[in-house]
mmCIF file of N, CA and C in Angstrom:
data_model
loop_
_atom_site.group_PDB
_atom_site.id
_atom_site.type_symbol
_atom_site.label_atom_id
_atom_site.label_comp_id
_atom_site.label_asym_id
_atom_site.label_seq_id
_atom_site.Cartn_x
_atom_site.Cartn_y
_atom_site.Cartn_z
ATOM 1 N N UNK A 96 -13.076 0.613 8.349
ATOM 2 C CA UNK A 96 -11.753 0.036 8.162
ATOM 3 C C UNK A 96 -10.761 1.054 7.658
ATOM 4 N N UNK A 97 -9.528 1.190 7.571
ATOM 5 C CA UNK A 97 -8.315 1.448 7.366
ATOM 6 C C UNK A 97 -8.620 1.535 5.568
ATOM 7 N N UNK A 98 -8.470 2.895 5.052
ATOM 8 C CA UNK A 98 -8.287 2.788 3.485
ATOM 9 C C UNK A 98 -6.664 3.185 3.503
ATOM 10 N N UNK A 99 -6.248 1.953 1.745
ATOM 11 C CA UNK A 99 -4.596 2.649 1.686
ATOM 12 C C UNK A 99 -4.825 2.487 0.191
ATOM 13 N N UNK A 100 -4.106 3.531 0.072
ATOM 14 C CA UNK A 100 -4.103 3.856 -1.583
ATOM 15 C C UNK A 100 -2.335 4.273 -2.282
ATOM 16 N N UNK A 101 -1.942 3.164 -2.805
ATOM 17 C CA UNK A 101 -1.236 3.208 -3.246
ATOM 18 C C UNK A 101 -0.680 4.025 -4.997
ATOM 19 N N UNK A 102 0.476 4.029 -4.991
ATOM 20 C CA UNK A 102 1.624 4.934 -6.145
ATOM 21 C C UNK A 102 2.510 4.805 -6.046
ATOM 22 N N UNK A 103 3.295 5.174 -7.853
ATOM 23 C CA UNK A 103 4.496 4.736 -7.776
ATOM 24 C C UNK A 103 4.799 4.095 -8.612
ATOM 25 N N UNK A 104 3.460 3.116 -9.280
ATOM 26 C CA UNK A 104 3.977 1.908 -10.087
ATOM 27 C C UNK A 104 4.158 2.375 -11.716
ATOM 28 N N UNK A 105 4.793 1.898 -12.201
ATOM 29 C CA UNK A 105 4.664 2.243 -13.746
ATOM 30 C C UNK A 105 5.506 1.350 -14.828
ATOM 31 N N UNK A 106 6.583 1.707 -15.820
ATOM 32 C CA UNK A 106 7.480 0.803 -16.876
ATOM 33 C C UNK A 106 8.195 1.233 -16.439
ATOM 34 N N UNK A 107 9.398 0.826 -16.294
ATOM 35 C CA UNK A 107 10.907 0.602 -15.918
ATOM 36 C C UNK A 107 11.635 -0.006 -16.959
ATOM 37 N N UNK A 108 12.841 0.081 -17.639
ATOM 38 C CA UNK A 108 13.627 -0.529 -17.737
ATOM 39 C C UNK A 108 14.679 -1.684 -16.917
ATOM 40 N N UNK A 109 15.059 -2.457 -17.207
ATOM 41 C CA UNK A 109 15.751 -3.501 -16.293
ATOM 42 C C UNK A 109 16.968 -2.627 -15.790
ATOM 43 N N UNK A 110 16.980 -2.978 -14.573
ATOM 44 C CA UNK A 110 18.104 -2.416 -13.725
ATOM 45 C C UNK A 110 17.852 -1.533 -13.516
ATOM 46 N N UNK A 111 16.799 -0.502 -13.683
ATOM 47 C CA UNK A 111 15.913 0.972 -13.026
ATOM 48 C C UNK A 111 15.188 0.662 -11.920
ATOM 49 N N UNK A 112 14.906 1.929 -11.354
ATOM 50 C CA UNK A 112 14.077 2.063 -9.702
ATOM 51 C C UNK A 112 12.904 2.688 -9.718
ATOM 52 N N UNK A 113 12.353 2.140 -9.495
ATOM 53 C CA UNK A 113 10.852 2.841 -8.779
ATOM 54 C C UNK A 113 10.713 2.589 -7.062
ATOM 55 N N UNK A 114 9.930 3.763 -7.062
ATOM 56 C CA UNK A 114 9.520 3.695 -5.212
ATOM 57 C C UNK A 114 8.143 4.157 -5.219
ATOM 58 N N UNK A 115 7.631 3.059 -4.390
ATOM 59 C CA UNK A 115 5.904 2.566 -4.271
ATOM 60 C C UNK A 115 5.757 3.827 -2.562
ATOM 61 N N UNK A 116 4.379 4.511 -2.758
ATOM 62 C CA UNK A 116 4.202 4.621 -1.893
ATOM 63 C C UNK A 116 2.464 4.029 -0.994
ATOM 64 N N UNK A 117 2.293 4.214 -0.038
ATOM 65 C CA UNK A 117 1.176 2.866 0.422
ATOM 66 C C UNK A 117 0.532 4.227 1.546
ATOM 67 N N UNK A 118 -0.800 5.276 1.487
ATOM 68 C CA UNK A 118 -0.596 5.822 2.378
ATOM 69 C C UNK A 118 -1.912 5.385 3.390
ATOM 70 N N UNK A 119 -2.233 5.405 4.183
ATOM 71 C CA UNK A 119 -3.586 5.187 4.930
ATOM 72 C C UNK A 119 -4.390 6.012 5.791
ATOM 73 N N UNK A 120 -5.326 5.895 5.234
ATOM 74 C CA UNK A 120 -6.468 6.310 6.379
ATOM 75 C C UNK A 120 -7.606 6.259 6.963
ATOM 76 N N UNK A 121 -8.461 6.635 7.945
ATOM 77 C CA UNK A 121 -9.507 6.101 8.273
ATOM 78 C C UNK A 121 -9.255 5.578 10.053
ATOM 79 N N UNK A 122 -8.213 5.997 9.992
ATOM 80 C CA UNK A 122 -7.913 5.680 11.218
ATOM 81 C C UNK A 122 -6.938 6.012 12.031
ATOM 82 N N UNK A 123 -6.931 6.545 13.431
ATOM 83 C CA UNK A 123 -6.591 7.302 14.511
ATOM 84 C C UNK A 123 -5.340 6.434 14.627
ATOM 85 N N UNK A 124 -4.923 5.095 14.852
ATOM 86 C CA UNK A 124 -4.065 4.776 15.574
ATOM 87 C C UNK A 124 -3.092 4.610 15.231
ATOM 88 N N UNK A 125 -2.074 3.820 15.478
ATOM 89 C CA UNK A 125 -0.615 3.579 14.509
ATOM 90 C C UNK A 125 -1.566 2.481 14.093
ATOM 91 N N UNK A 126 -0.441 2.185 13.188
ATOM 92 C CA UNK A 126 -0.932 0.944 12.102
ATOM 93 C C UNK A 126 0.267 -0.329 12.834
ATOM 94 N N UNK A 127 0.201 -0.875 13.561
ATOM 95 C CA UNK A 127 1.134 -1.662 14.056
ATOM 96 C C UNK A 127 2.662 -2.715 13.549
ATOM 97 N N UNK A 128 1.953 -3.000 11.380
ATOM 98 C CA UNK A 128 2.543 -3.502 10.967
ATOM 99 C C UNK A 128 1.954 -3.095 9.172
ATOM 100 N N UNK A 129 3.170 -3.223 8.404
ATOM 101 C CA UNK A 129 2.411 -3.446 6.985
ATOM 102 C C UNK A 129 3.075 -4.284 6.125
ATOM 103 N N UNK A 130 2.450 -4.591 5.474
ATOM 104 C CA UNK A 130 3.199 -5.630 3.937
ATOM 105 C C UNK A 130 3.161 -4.777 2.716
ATOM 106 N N UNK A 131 4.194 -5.349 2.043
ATOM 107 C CA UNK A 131 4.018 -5.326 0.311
ATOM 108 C C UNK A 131 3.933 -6.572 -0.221
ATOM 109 N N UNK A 132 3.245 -6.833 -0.925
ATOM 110 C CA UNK A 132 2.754 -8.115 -1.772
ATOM 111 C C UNK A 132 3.157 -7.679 -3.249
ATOM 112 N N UNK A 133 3.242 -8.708 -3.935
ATOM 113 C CA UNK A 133 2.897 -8.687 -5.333
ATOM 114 C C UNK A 133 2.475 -9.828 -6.061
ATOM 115 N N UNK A 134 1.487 -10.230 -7.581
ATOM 116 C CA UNK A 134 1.281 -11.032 -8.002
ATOM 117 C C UNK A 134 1.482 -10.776 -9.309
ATOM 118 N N UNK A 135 2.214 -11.581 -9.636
ATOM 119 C CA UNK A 135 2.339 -11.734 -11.782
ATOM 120 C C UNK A 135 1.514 -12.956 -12.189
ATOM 121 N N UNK A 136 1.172 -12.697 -13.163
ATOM 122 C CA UNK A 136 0.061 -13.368 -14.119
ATOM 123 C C UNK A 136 0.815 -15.160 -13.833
ATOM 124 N N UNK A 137 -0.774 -15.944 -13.489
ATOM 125 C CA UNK A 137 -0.458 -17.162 -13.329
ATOM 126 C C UNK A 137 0.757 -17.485 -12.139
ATOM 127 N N UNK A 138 1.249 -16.446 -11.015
ATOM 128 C CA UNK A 138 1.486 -17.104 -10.637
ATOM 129 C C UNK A 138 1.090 -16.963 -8.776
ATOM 130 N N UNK A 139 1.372 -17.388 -7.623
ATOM 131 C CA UNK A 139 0.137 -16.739 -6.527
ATOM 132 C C UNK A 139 1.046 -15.587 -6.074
ATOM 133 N N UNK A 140 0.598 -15.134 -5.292
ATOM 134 C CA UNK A 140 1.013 -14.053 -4.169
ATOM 135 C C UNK A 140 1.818 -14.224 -3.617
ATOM 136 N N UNK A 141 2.733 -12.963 -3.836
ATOM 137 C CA UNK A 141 4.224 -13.298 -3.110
ATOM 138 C C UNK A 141 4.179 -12.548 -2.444
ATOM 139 N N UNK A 142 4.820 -12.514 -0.902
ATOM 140 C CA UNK A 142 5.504 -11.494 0.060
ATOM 141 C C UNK A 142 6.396 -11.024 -0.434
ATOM 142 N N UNK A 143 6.631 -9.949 -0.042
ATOM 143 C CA UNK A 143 7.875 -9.076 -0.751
ATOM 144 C C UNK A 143 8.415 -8.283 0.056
ATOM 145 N N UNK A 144 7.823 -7.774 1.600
ATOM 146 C CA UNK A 144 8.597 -6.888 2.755
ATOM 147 C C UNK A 144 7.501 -6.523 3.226
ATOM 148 N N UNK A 145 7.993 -6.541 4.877
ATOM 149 C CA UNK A 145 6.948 -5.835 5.792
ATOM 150 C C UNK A 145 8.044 -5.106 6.706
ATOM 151 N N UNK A 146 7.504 -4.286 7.238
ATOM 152 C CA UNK A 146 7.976 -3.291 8.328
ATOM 153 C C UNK A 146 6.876 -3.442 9.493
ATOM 154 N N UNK A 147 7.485 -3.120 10.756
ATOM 155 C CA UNK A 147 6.783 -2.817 12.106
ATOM 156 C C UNK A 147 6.334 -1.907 12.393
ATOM 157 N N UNK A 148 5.951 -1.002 13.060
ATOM 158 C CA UNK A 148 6.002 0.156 14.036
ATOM 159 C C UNK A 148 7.273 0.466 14.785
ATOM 160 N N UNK A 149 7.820 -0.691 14.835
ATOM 161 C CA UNK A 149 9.157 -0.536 16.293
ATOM 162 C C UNK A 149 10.085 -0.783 15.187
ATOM 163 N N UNK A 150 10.219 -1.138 13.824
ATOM 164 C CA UNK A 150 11.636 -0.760 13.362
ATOM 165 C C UNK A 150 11.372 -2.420 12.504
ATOM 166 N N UNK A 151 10.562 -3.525 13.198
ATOM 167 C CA UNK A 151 11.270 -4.734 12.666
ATOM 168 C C UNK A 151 11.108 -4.589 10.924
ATOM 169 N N UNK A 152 12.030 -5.397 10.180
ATOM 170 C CA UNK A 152 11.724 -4.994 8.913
ATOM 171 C C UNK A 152 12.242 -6.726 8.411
ATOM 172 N N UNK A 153 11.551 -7.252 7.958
ATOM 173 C CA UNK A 153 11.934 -8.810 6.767
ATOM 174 C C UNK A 153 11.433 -8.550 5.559
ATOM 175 N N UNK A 154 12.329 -9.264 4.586
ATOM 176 C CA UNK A 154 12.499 -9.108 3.023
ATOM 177 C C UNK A 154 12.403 -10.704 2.341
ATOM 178 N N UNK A 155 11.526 -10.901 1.929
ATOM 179 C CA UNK A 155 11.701 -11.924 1.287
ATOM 180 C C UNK A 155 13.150 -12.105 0.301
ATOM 181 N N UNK A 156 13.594 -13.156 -0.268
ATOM 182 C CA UNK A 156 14.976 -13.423 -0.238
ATOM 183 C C UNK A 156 14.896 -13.100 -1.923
ATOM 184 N N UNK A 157 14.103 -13.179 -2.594
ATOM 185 C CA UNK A 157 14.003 -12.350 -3.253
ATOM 186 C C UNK A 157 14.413 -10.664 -4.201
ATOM 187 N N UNK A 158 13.853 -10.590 -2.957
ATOM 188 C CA UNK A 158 14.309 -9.021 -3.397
ATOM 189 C C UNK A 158 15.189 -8.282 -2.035
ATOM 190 N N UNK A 159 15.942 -9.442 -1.516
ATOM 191 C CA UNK A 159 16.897 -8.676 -0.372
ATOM 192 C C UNK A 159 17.859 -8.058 -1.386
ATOM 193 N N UNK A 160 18.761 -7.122 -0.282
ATOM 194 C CA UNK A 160 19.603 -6.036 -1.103
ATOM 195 C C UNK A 160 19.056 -5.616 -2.384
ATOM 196 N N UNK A 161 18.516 -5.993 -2.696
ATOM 197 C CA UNK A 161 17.856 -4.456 -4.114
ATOM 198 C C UNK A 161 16.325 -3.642 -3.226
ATOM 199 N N UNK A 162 15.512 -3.987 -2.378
ATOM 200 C CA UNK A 162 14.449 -3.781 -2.206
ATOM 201 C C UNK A 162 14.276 -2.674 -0.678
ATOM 202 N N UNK A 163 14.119 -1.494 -0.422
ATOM 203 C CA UNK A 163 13.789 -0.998 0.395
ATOM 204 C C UNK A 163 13.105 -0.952 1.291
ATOM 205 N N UNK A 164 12.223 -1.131 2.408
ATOM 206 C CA UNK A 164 11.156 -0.592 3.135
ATOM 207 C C UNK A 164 10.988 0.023 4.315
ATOM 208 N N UNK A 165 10.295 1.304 4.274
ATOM 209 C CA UNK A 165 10.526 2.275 4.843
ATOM 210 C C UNK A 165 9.298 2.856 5.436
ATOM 211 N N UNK A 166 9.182 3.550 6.748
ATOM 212 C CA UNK A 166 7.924 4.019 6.980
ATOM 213 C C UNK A 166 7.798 6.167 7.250
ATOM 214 N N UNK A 167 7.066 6.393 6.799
ATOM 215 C CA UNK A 167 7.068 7.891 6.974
ATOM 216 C C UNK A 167 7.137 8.278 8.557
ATOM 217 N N UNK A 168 7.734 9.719 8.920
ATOM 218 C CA UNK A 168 7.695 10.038 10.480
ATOM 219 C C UNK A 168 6.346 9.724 11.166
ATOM 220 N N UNK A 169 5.235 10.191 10.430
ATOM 221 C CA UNK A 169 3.855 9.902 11.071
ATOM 222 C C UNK A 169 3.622 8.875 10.892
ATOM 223 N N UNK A 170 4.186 7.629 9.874
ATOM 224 C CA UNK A 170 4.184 6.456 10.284
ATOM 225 C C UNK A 170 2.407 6.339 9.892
ATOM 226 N N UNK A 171 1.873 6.915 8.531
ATOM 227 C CA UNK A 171 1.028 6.551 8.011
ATOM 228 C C UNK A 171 0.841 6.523 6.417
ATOM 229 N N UNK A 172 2.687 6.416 5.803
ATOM 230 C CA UNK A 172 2.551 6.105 4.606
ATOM 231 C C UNK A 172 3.648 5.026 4.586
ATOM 232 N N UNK A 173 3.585 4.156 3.955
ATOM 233 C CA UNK A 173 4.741 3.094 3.807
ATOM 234 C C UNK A 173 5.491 2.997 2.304
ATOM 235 N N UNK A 174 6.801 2.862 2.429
ATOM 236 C CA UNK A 174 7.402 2.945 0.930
ATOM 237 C C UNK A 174 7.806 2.101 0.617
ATOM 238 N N UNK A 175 8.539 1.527 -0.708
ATOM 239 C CA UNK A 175 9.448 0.231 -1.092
ATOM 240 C C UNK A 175 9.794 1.330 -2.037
ATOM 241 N N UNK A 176 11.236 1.083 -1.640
ATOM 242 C CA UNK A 176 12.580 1.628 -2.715
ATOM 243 C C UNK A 176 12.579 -0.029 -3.480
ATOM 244 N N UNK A 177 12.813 0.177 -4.870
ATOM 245 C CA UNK A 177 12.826 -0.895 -5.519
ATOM 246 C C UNK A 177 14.147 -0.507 -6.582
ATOM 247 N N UNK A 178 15.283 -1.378 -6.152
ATOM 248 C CA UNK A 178 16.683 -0.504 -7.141
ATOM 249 C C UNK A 178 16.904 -1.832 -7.959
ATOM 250 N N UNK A 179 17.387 -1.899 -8.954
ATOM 251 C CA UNK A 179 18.301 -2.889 -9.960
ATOM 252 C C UNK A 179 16.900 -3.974 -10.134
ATOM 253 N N UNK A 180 16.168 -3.074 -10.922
ATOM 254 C CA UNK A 180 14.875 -4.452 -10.932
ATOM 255 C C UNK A 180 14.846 -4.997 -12.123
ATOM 256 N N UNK A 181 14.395 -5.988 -11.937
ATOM 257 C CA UNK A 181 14.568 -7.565 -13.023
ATOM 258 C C UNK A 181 12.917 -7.370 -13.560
ATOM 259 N N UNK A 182 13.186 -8.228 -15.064
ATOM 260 C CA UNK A 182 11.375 -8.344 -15.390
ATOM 261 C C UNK A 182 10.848 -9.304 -14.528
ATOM 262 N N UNK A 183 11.302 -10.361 -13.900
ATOM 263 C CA UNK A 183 11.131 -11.204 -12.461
ATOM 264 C C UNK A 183 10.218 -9.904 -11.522
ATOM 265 N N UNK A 184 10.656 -9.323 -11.496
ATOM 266 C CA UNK A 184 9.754 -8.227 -10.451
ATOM 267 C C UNK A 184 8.407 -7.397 -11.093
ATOM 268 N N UNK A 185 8.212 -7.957 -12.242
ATOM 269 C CA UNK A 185 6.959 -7.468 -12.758
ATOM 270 C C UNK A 185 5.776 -7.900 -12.275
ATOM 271 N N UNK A 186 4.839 -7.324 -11.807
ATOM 272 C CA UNK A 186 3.095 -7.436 -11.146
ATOM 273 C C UNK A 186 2.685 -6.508 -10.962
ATOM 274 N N UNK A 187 1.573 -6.980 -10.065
ATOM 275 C CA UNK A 187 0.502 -5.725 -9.431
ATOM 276 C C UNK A 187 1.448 -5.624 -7.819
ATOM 277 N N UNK A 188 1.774 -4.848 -7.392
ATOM 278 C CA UNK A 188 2.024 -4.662 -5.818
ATOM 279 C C UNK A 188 1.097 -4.347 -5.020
ATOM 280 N N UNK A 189 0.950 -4.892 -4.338
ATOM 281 C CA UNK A 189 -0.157 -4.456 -2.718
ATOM 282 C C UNK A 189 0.559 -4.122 -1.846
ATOM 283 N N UNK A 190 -0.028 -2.675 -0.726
ATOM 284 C CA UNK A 190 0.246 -2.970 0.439
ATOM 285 C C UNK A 190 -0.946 -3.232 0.836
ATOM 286 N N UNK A 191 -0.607 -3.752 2.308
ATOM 287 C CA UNK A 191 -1.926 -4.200 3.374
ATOM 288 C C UNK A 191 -0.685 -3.660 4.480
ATOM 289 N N UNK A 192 -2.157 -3.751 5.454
ATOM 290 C CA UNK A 192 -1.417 -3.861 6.947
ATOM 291 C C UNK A 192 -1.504 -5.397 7.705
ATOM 292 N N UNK A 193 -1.524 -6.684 6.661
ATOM 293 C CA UNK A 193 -1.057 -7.342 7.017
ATOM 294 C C UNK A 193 0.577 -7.570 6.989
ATOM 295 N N UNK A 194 1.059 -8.601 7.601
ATOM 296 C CA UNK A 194 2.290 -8.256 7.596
ATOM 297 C C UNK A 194 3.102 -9.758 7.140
ATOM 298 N N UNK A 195 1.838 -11.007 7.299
ATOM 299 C CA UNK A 195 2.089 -12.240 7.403
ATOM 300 C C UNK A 195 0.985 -12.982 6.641
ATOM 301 N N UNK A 196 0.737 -12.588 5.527
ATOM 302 C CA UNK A 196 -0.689 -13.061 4.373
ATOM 303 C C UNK A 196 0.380 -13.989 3.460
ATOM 304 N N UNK A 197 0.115 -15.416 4.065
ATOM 305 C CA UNK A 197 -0.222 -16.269 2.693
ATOM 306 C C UNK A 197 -1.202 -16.598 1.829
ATOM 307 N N UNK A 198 -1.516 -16.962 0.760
ATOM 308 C CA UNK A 198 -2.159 -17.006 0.084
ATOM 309 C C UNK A 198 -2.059 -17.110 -1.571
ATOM 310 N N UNK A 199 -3.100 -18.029 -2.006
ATOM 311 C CA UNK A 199 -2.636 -17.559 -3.648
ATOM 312 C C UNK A 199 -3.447 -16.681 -4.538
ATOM 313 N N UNK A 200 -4.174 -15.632 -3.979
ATOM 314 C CA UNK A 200 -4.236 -14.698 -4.821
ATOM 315 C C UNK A 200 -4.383 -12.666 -3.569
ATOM 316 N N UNK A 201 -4.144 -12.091 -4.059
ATOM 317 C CA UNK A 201 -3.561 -11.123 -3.367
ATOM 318 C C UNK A 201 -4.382 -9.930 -4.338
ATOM 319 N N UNK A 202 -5.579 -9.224 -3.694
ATOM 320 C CA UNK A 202 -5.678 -9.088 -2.172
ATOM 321 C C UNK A 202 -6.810 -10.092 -2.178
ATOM 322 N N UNK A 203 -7.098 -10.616 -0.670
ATOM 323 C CA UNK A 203 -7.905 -11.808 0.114
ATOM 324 C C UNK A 203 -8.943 -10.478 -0.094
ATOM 325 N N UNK A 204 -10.211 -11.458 0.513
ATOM 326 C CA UNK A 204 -11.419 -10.931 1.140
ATOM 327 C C UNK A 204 -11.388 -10.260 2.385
ATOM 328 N N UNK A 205 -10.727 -10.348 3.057
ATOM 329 C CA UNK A 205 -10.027 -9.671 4.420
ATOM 330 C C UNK A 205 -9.156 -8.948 4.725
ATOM 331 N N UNK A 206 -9.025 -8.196 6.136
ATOM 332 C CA UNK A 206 -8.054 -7.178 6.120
ATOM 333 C C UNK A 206 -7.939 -5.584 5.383
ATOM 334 N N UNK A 207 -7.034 -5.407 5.369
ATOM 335 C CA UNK A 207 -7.004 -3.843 5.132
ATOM 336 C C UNK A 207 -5.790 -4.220 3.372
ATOM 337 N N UNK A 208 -6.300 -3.713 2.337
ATOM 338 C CA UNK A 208 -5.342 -3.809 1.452
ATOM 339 C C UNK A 208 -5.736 -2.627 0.431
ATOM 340 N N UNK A 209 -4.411 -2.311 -0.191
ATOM 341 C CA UNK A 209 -4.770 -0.975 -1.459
ATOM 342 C C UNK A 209 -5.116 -1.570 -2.463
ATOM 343 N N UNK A 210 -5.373 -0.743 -4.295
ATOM 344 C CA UNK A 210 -5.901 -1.157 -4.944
ATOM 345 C C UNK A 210 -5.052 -1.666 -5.747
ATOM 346 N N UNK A 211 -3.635 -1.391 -5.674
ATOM 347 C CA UNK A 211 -2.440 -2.605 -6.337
ATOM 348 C C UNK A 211 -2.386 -1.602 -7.234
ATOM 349 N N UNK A 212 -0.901 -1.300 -7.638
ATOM 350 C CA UNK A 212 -0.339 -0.683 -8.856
ATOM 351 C C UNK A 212 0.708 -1.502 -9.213
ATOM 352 N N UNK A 213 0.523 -1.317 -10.646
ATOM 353 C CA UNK A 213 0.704 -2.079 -11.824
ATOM 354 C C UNK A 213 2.992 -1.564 -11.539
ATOM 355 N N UNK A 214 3.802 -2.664 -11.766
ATOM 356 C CA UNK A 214 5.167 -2.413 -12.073
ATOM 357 C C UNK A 214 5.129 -3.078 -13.119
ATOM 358 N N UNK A 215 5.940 -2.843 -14.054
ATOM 359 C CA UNK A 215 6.070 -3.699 -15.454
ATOM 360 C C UNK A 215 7.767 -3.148 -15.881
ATOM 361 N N UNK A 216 8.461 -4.375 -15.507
ATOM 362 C CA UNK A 216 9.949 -4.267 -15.926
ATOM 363 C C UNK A 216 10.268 -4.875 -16.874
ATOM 364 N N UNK A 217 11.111 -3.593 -18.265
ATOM 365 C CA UNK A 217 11.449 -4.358 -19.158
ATOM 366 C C UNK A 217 12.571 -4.907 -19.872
ATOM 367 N N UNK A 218 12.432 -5.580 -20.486
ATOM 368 C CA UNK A 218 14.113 -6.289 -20.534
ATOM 369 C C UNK A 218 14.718 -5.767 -21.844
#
């Protein structure tokens, strides 16, 4: 399978930026699609942005206009610019190369996902 190992995460102050990076490997091909997830204590798994291969990009409503996502030229590391962040945006972040994971806890038993780094925004 596809390993991705994520960075990036750390303490912030409110209204500071961090940028997550998600890189992968294990595998020859494009990666067709990826997600960022995140989960805070007690509550389930949220989507938070996926990108395509071909450009498509959705943002949960959430974190539209403050939240980035971006893919490297080789298109085997994935980023989230994260600007003007709230303690609301505090969790663990995942990427996967899912792109469409509901669920209430993050990461599933399935699929391709990193080991989640910690954001902690403070007020």
């Amino acid at each position: 399978g596809v390993q991705l190992v994520e960075s990036g995460g750390g303490v912030v102050a409110a209204g500071g930026s961090l940028r997550l990076s998600c890189t992968a490997s294990g595998t020859a091909t494009t990666i067709p699609g990826w997600g960022w997830y995140r989960q805070a204590p007690g509550n389930d798994c949220e989507f938070v942005a996926s990108i395509t291969s071909y450009g498509g990009i959705e943002y949960s409503d959430s974190v539209k206009g403050r939240f980035t996502i971006s893919l490297s030229n080789a298109m085997n590391t994935v980023y989230l610019q994260m600007n003007e962040l709230d303690p609301e945006d505090t969790g663990v972040y995942y990427c996967s190369t899912e792109r469409l994971f509901m669920g209430v806890t993050c990461p599933p038993s399935f699929g391709d996902w990193g080991q989640g780094t910690q954001v902690t925004v403070s007020s």
